[in-house]
Coordinates of N, CA and C and ligand atoms in Angstrom, one line a residue:
M46 N 21.0 68.4 48.7 CA 21.1 67.0 48.2 C 21.6 67.0 46.8
Q47 N 22.6 66.2 46.5 CA 23.1 66.2 45.1 C 22.5 65.0 44.4
V48 N 21.8 65.3 43.3 CA 21.2 64.3 42.4 C 22.3 63.8 41.4
V49 N 22.6 62.5 41.4 CA 23.6 62.0 40.5 C 22.9 61.3 39.3
K50 N 23.0 62.0 38.2 CA 22.3 61.4 37.0 C 23.4 61.0 36.0
Y51 N 23.4 59.9 35.4 CA 24.3 59.5 34.4 C 23.7 59.6 33.0
M52 N 24.5 60.2 32.1 CA 24.1 60.2 30.7 C 24.9 59.1 30.0
F53 N 24.3 58.1 29.6 CA 25.0 57.0 28.9 C 25.2 57.3 27.5
Q54 N 26.2 56.7 26.9 CA 26.6 57.0 25.5 C 25.9 56.1 24.6
P55 N 24.9 56.6 23.8 CA 24.3 55.7 22.8 C 25.2 55.5 21.6
H56 N 25.3 54.3 21.1 CA 26.1 54.0 20.0 C 25.1 54.0 18.8
G57 N 24.8 55.2 18.3 CA 23.8 55.3 17.3 C 24.4 55.2 15.9
D58 N 23.7 54.6 15.0 CA 24.0 54.7 13.5 C 22.7 54.7 12.8
E59 N 22.8 54.5 11.5 CA 21.6 54.7 10.6 C 20.5 53.6 10.9
R60 N 20.9 52.5 11.7 CA 19.9 51.5 12.0 C 19.2 51.8 13.3
G61 N 19.7 52.7 14.1 CA 19.0 53.0 15.4 C 20.0 53.2 16.5
Q62 N 19.6 53.0 17.7 CA 20.4 53.3 18.9 C 20.7 52.1 19.7
L63 N 21.8 52.1 20.4 CA 22.2 51.0 21.3 C 23.0 51.5 22.5
V64 N 22.5 51.2 23.7 CA 23.2 51.6 24.9 C 23.8 50.4 25.6
A65 N 25.1 50.4 25.9 CA 25.7 49.2 26.6 C 26.1 49.7 27.9
L66 N 25.9 48.9 29.0 CA 26.2 49.3 30.3 C 27.1 48.3 30.9
E67 N 28.3 48.7 31.4 CA 29.2 47.7 32.0 C 29.4 48.1 33.5
E68 N 29.6 47.1 34.3 CA 29.8 47.3 35.7 C 31.2 48.0 35.9
Y69 N 31.3 48.9 36.9 CA 32.5 49.6 37.2 C 32.9 50.7 36.2
K70 N 32.2 50.6 35.0 CA 32.5 51.6 34.0 C 31.3 52.6 33.8
D71 N 30.2 52.1 33.3 CA 29.0 52.9 33.2 C 28.2 52.9 34.5
I72 N 28.2 51.7 35.2 CA 27.5 51.5 36.4 C 28.6 51.5 37.5
P73 N 28.5 52.3 38.6 CA 29.6 52.5 39.5 C 29.8 51.4 40.6
F74 N 29.2 50.2 40.3 CA 29.4 49.1 41.2 C 29.2 47.8 40.5
E75 N 29.5 46.7 41.2 CA 29.3 45.4 40.6 C 27.8 45.1 40.4
I76 N 27.3 44.7 39.3 CA 25.9 44.5 39.1 C 25.5 43.1 39.5
K77 N 24.8 43.0 40.6 CA 24.4 41.7 41.1 C 23.0 41.3 40.7
R78 N 22.2 42.3 40.3 CA 20.8 42.0 40.0 C 20.3 43.0 39.1
V79 N 19.4 42.6 38.2 CA 18.7 43.5 37.3 C 17.2 43.2 37.4
Y80 N 16.4 44.2 37.6 CA 14.9 43.9 37.5 C 14.3 45.1 36.8
Y81 N 13.0 44.9 36.4 CA 12.3 46.0 35.8 C 10.8 46.0 36.1
L82 N 10.3 47.2 36.1 CA 8.9 47.4 36.5 C 8.2 47.8 35.2
Y83 N 7.0 47.3 34.9 CA 6.2 47.7 33.8 C 4.7 47.5 34.1
D84 N 3.9 48.0 33.2 CA 2.4 47.9 33.4 C 2.0 48.5 34.8
T85 N 2.7 49.5 35.2 CA 2.3 50.2 36.5 C 1.0 50.9 36.3
M86 N 0.1 50.7 37.2 CA -1.2 51.2 37.1 C -1.2 52.7 37.3
N87 N -2.2 53.4 36.6 CA -2.3 54.8 36.7 C -2.5 55.3 38.2
G88 N -1.8 56.3 38.6 CA -1.9 56.8 39.9 C -1.2 56.1 41.0
V89 N -0.5 55.0 40.7 CA 0.2 54.2 41.7 C 1.5 54.9 42.1
V90 N 1.8 54.8 43.4 CA 3.1 55.2 43.9 C 3.8 54.0 44.4
R91 N 5.0 53.7 43.8 CA 5.7 52.5 44.2 C 6.9 52.9 45.1
G92 N 7.6 52.0 45.6 CA 8.8 52.3 46.4 C 8.3 52.5 47.9
K93 N 8.4 53.8 48.3 CA 8.1 54.2 49.7 C 8.9 53.3 50.7
H94 N 10.2 53.3 50.5 CA 11.1 52.7 51.4 C 12.5 53.2 51.1
A95 N 13.4 52.8 52.0 CA 14.9 53.1 51.8 C 15.6 51.7 51.9
H96 N 16.9 51.7 51.6 CA 17.7 50.5 51.8 C 18.8 50.8 52.7
K97 N 19.2 49.8 53.5 CA 20.4 50.0 54.4 C 21.7 50.0 53.6
K98 N 21.8 49.1 52.7 CA 23.1 48.9 52.0 C 23.0 49.1 50.5
L99 N 21.9 48.7 49.9 CA 21.7 48.6 48.4 C 22.0 50.0 47.7
E100 N 22.7 49.9 46.6 CA 22.9 51.1 45.7 C 22.2 50.6 44.4
Q101 N 21.7 51.6 43.7 CA 21.0 51.2 42.4 C 21.1 52.3 41.4
I102 N 21.0 51.9 40.1 CA 20.8 52.9 39.0 C 19.5 52.6 38.3
L103 N 18.7 53.6 38.2 CA 17.4 53.4 37.6 C 17.4 54.0 36.2
V104 N 16.9 53.3 35.2 CA 16.8 53.8 33.8 C 15.4 53.5 33.3
C105 N 14.7 54.6 32.9 CA 13.4 54.4 32.3 C 13.6 54.1 30.8
I106 N 13.7 52.9 30.5 CA 14.2 52.5 29.1 C 13.0 52.7 28.1
H107 N 11.8 52.9 28.6 CA 10.7 53.2 27.7 C 9.7 54.0 28.5
G108 N 9.1 55.0 27.9 CA 8.1 55.9 28.6 C 8.8 56.8 29.6
S109 N 8.0 57.1 30.6 CA 8.6 58.1 31.6 C 8.0 57.8 33.0
C110 N 8.7 58.3 34.0 CA 8.2 58.3 35.4 C 8.9 59.3 36.2
K111 N 8.5 59.5 37.4 CA 9.2 60.5 38.3 C 9.7 59.7 39.5
I112 N 10.8 60.2 40.0 CA 11.4 59.6 41.2 C 11.5 60.7 42.3
K113 N 10.9 60.4 43.4 CA 11.1 61.4 44.5 C 12.2 60.8 45.5
L114 N 13.2 61.6 45.7 CA 14.3 61.2 46.6 C 14.2 62.0 47.9
D115 N 14.5 61.3 49.0 CA 14.4 62.0 50.3 C 15.5 61.5 51.2
N116 N 16.4 62.4 51.6 CA 17.5 61.9 52.4 C 17.2 62.2 53.9
G117 N 16.0 62.5 54.2 CA 15.7 62.8 55.6 C 15.7 64.3 56.0
F118 N 16.4 65.1 55.1 CA 16.6 66.5 55.4 C 15.9 67.3 54.2
E119 N 16.1 66.8 53.0 CA 15.5 67.5 51.9 C 15.0 66.4 50.8
T120 N 14.1 66.9 49.9 CA 13.6 66.0 48.9 C 13.9 66.6 47.5
K121 N 14.0 65.8 46.5 CA 14.2 66.2 45.1 C 13.3 65.3 44.3
V122 N 12.7 65.9 43.2 CA 12.0 65.0 42.3 C 12.7 65.0 41.0
V123 N 13.0 63.8 40.5 CA 13.8 63.6 39.3 C 12.9 62.9 38.2
P124 N 12.7 63.6 37.1 CA 11.9 62.9 36.0 C 12.9 62.0 35.3
L125 N 12.5 60.9 34.9 CA 13.2 60.0 34.0 C 12.4 59.8 32.8
E126 N 13.0 60.2 31.7 CA 12.2 60.2 30.4 C 13.0 59.8 29.2
K127 N 14.3 59.5 29.4 CA 15.1 59.1 28.3 C 15.8 57.8 28.5
P128 N 15.9 56.9 27.5 CA 16.5 55.6 27.7 C 18.0 55.6 27.9
Y129 N 18.6 56.8 27.8 CA 20.1 56.9 28.0 C 20.4 57.6 29.3
E130 N 19.5 57.9 30.1 CA 19.8 58.5 31.4 C 19.5 57.6 32.6
G131 N 20.4 57.6 33.5 CA 20.3 56.8 34.7 C 20.4 57.6 36.0
L132 N 19.6 57.3 36.9 CA 19.6 58.0 38.2 C 20.2 57.0 39.2
Y133 N 21.2 57.5 39.9 CA 21.9 56.8 41.0 C 21.1 57.0 42.3
I134 N 20.8 55.9 43.0 CA 20.2 56.1 44.3 C 21.1 55.3 45.3
S135 N 21.6 56.1 46.2 CA 22.5 55.5 47.2 C 21.7 54.8 48.3
S136 N 22.4 54.1 49.2 CA 21.7 53.5 50.3 C 21.2 54.7 51.2
E137 N 20.3 54.3 52.1 CA 19.8 55.3 53.1 C 19.1 56.5 52.5
M138 N 18.5 56.2 51.4 CA 17.7 57.3 50.7 C 16.3 56.7 50.5
W139 N 15.3 57.5 51.0 CA 13.9 57.1 50.8 C 13.6 57.4 49.3
R140 N 12.8 56.5 48.7 CA 12.5 56.7 47.3 C 11.0 56.4 47.0
E141 N 10.4 57.2 46.2 CA 9.0 56.9 45.7 C 9.0 57.1 44.2
M142 N 8.4 56.2 43.5 CA 8.3 56.2 42.0 C 6.8 56.4 41.7
Y143 N 6.5 57.4 40.8 CA 5.1 57.7 40.5 C 5.1 58.3 39.1
D144 N 3.8 58.7 38.7 CA 3.6 59.4 37.4 C 4.1 58.5 36.3
F145 N 3.9 57.2 36.4 CA 4.4 56.3 35.3 C 3.5 56.5 34.1
S146 N 4.1 56.7 32.9 CA 3.3 56.6 31.7 C 2.9 55.2 31.5
S147 N 1.8 55.0 30.7 CA 1.2 53.6 30.6 C 2.2 52.7 30.0
D148 N 3.2 53.2 29.2 CA 4.1 52.4 28.5 C 5.5 52.4 29.2
A149 N 5.5 52.8 30.4 CA 6.9 52.9 31.1 C 7.4 51.6 31.5
V150 N 8.7 51.4 31.2 CA 9.5 50.3 31.6 C 10.7 50.9 32.4
L151 N 10.7 50.6 33.7 CA 11.8 51.2 34.6 C 12.7 50.0 34.9
M152 N 13.9 50.1 34.4 CA 14.9 49.0 34.6 C 15.9 49.5 35.7
V153 N 16.2 48.5 36.6 CA 17.0 48.9 37.8 C 18.2 47.9 37.8
F154 N 19.4 48.5 38.0 CA 20.6 47.8 38.2 C 21.0 47.9 39.6
A155 N 21.2 46.8 40.3 CA 21.3 46.8 41.8 C 22.7 46.2 42.2
S156 N 23.2 46.7 43.3 CA 24.5 46.3 43.7 C 24.5 45.0 44.6
E157 N 23.2 44.6 45.0 CA 23.1 43.5 45.9 C 22.0 42.6 45.4
L158 N 22.0 41.3 45.8 CA 20.9 40.4 45.6 C 19.7 40.9 46.4
Y159 N 18.5 40.4 46.1 CA 17.3 40.8 46.8 C 17.4 40.3 48.2
D160 N 17.1 41.2 49.1 CA 17.1 40.9 50.6 C 16.1 41.7 51.3
E161 N 15.0 41.1 51.7 CA 14.0 41.9 52.4 C 14.5 42.6 53.7
N162 N 15.5 42.0 54.3 CA 16.1 42.6 55.5 C 16.8 43.9 55.3
D163 N 17.1 44.2 54.0 CA 17.8 45.4 53.7 C 16.8 46.6 53.6
Y164 N 15.5 46.3 53.6 CA 14.5 47.4 53.4 C 14.2 48.1 54.7
I165 N 14.0 49.4 54.6 CA 13.4 50.2 55.7 C 12.1 50.7 55.2
R166 N 11.0 50.1 55.7 CA 9.7 50.5 55.1 C 8.9 51.4 56.0
D167 N 9.5 51.7 57.2 CA 8.8 52.7 58.1 C 9.5 54.0 58.0
Y168 N 8.7 55.0 57.6 CA 9.3 56.4 57.3 C 9.9 57.0 58.6
E169 N 9.2 56.8 59.7 CA 9.7 57.3 61.0 C 11.0 56.7 61.4
E170 N 11.1 55.4 61.2 CA 12.3 54.6 61.5 C 13.5 55.2 60.6
F171 N 13.1 55.4 59.3 CA 14.1 56.0 58.4 C 14.6 57.3 58.9
L172 N 13.7 58.2 59.2 CA 14.1 59.5 59.7 C 15.0 59.5 60.9
E173 N 14.6 58.6 61.8 CA 15.4 58.5 63.1 C 16.8 58.0 62.8
M174 N 16.9 57.0 61.8 CA 18.2 56.5 61.5 C 19.1 57.6 60.9
V175 N 18.6 58.3 59.9 CA 19.5 59.2 59.2 C 19.8 60.4 60.1
R176 N 18.8 60.8 60.9 CA 19.1 62.0 61.7 C 20.0 61.7 62.9
Q177 N 19.9 60.5 63.3 CA 20.9 60.1 64.4 C 22.3 60.0 63.9
K178 N 22.5 59.5 62.6 CA 23.8 59.4 62.0 C 24.4 60.8 61.8
A179 N 23.5 61.7 61.5 CA 24.0 63.1 61.2 C 24.5 63.9 62.4
Q180 N 24.2 63.4 63.6 CA 24.5 64.1 64.8 C 26.0 64.0 65.1
Ligands
T46_100 C1 13.6 49.8 44.8 C2 12.6 50.3 43.8 C3 13.2 51.2 42.8 C4 11.6 40.1 44.3 O1 11.2 39.0 44.5 N1 12.9 40.3 43.8 C5 13.4 41.6 43.6 O2 14.6 41.7 43.2 C6 12.5 42.7 43.8 C7 13.0 44.1 43.5 C8 11.2 42.5 44.2 N2 10.8 41.2 44.4 C9 9.4 41.0 44.9 C10 9.1 41.5 46.3 C11 7.6 41.9 46.1 O3 6.8 40.8 46.4 O4 8.6 41.7 44.0 C12 7.5 42.3 44.7 C13 7.4 43.8 44.4 O5 8.6 44.5 45.1 P1 8.5 45.9 45.8 O6 7.1 46.1 46.4 O7 9.6 46.0 46.7 O8 8.6 46.9 44.5 P2 8.8 48.4 44.5 O9 8.5 48.9 43.1 O10 8.1 49.1 45.6 O11 10.4 48.7 44.8 C14 11.4 48.2 43.9 C15 12.5 47.5 44.7 O12 12.0 46.6 45.6 C16 13.3 48.5 45.5 O13 14.5 48.0 45.9 O14 14.4 50.6 45.2 O15 11.9 49.2 43.1

């Protein structure tokens, strides 16, 4: 499994840092939605689902967390700890987010509006779908 991580260009000067993200340039799709997670409780695992169509870029803009990616055949754990790095998550990828530091803010750029019908929340259903497609 190839992990696609983006290193965004900070525009730093003596006053501090600034990262600007534009659709189709820094983010490889039209940005239809932005949301962020914060105050995640200690020990919590979020996510535990895949999406049929949605593509996303995750940026831990403060603190740190880990993302486990699972394509149905292999898994990879990706730490996110810098505000200038973004993790691309394609559709049909199971994801779990965990090990959030107490100050973590995880910002997500999404290619689609929120749609509960796009979620696959059953792991067995996910496995069946990706394995069937791979045949
Ligand atoms: C994902 C990971 C990285 C909305 O009303 N609008 C939204 O755009 C989102 C994302 C969520 N919600 C509501 C739905 C639930 O009542 O917020 C609540 C928590 O959402 P959820 O349990 O899906 O959150 P996570 O952290 O498990 O997953 C989220 C995204 O849903 C998901 O697409 O890939 O972050």
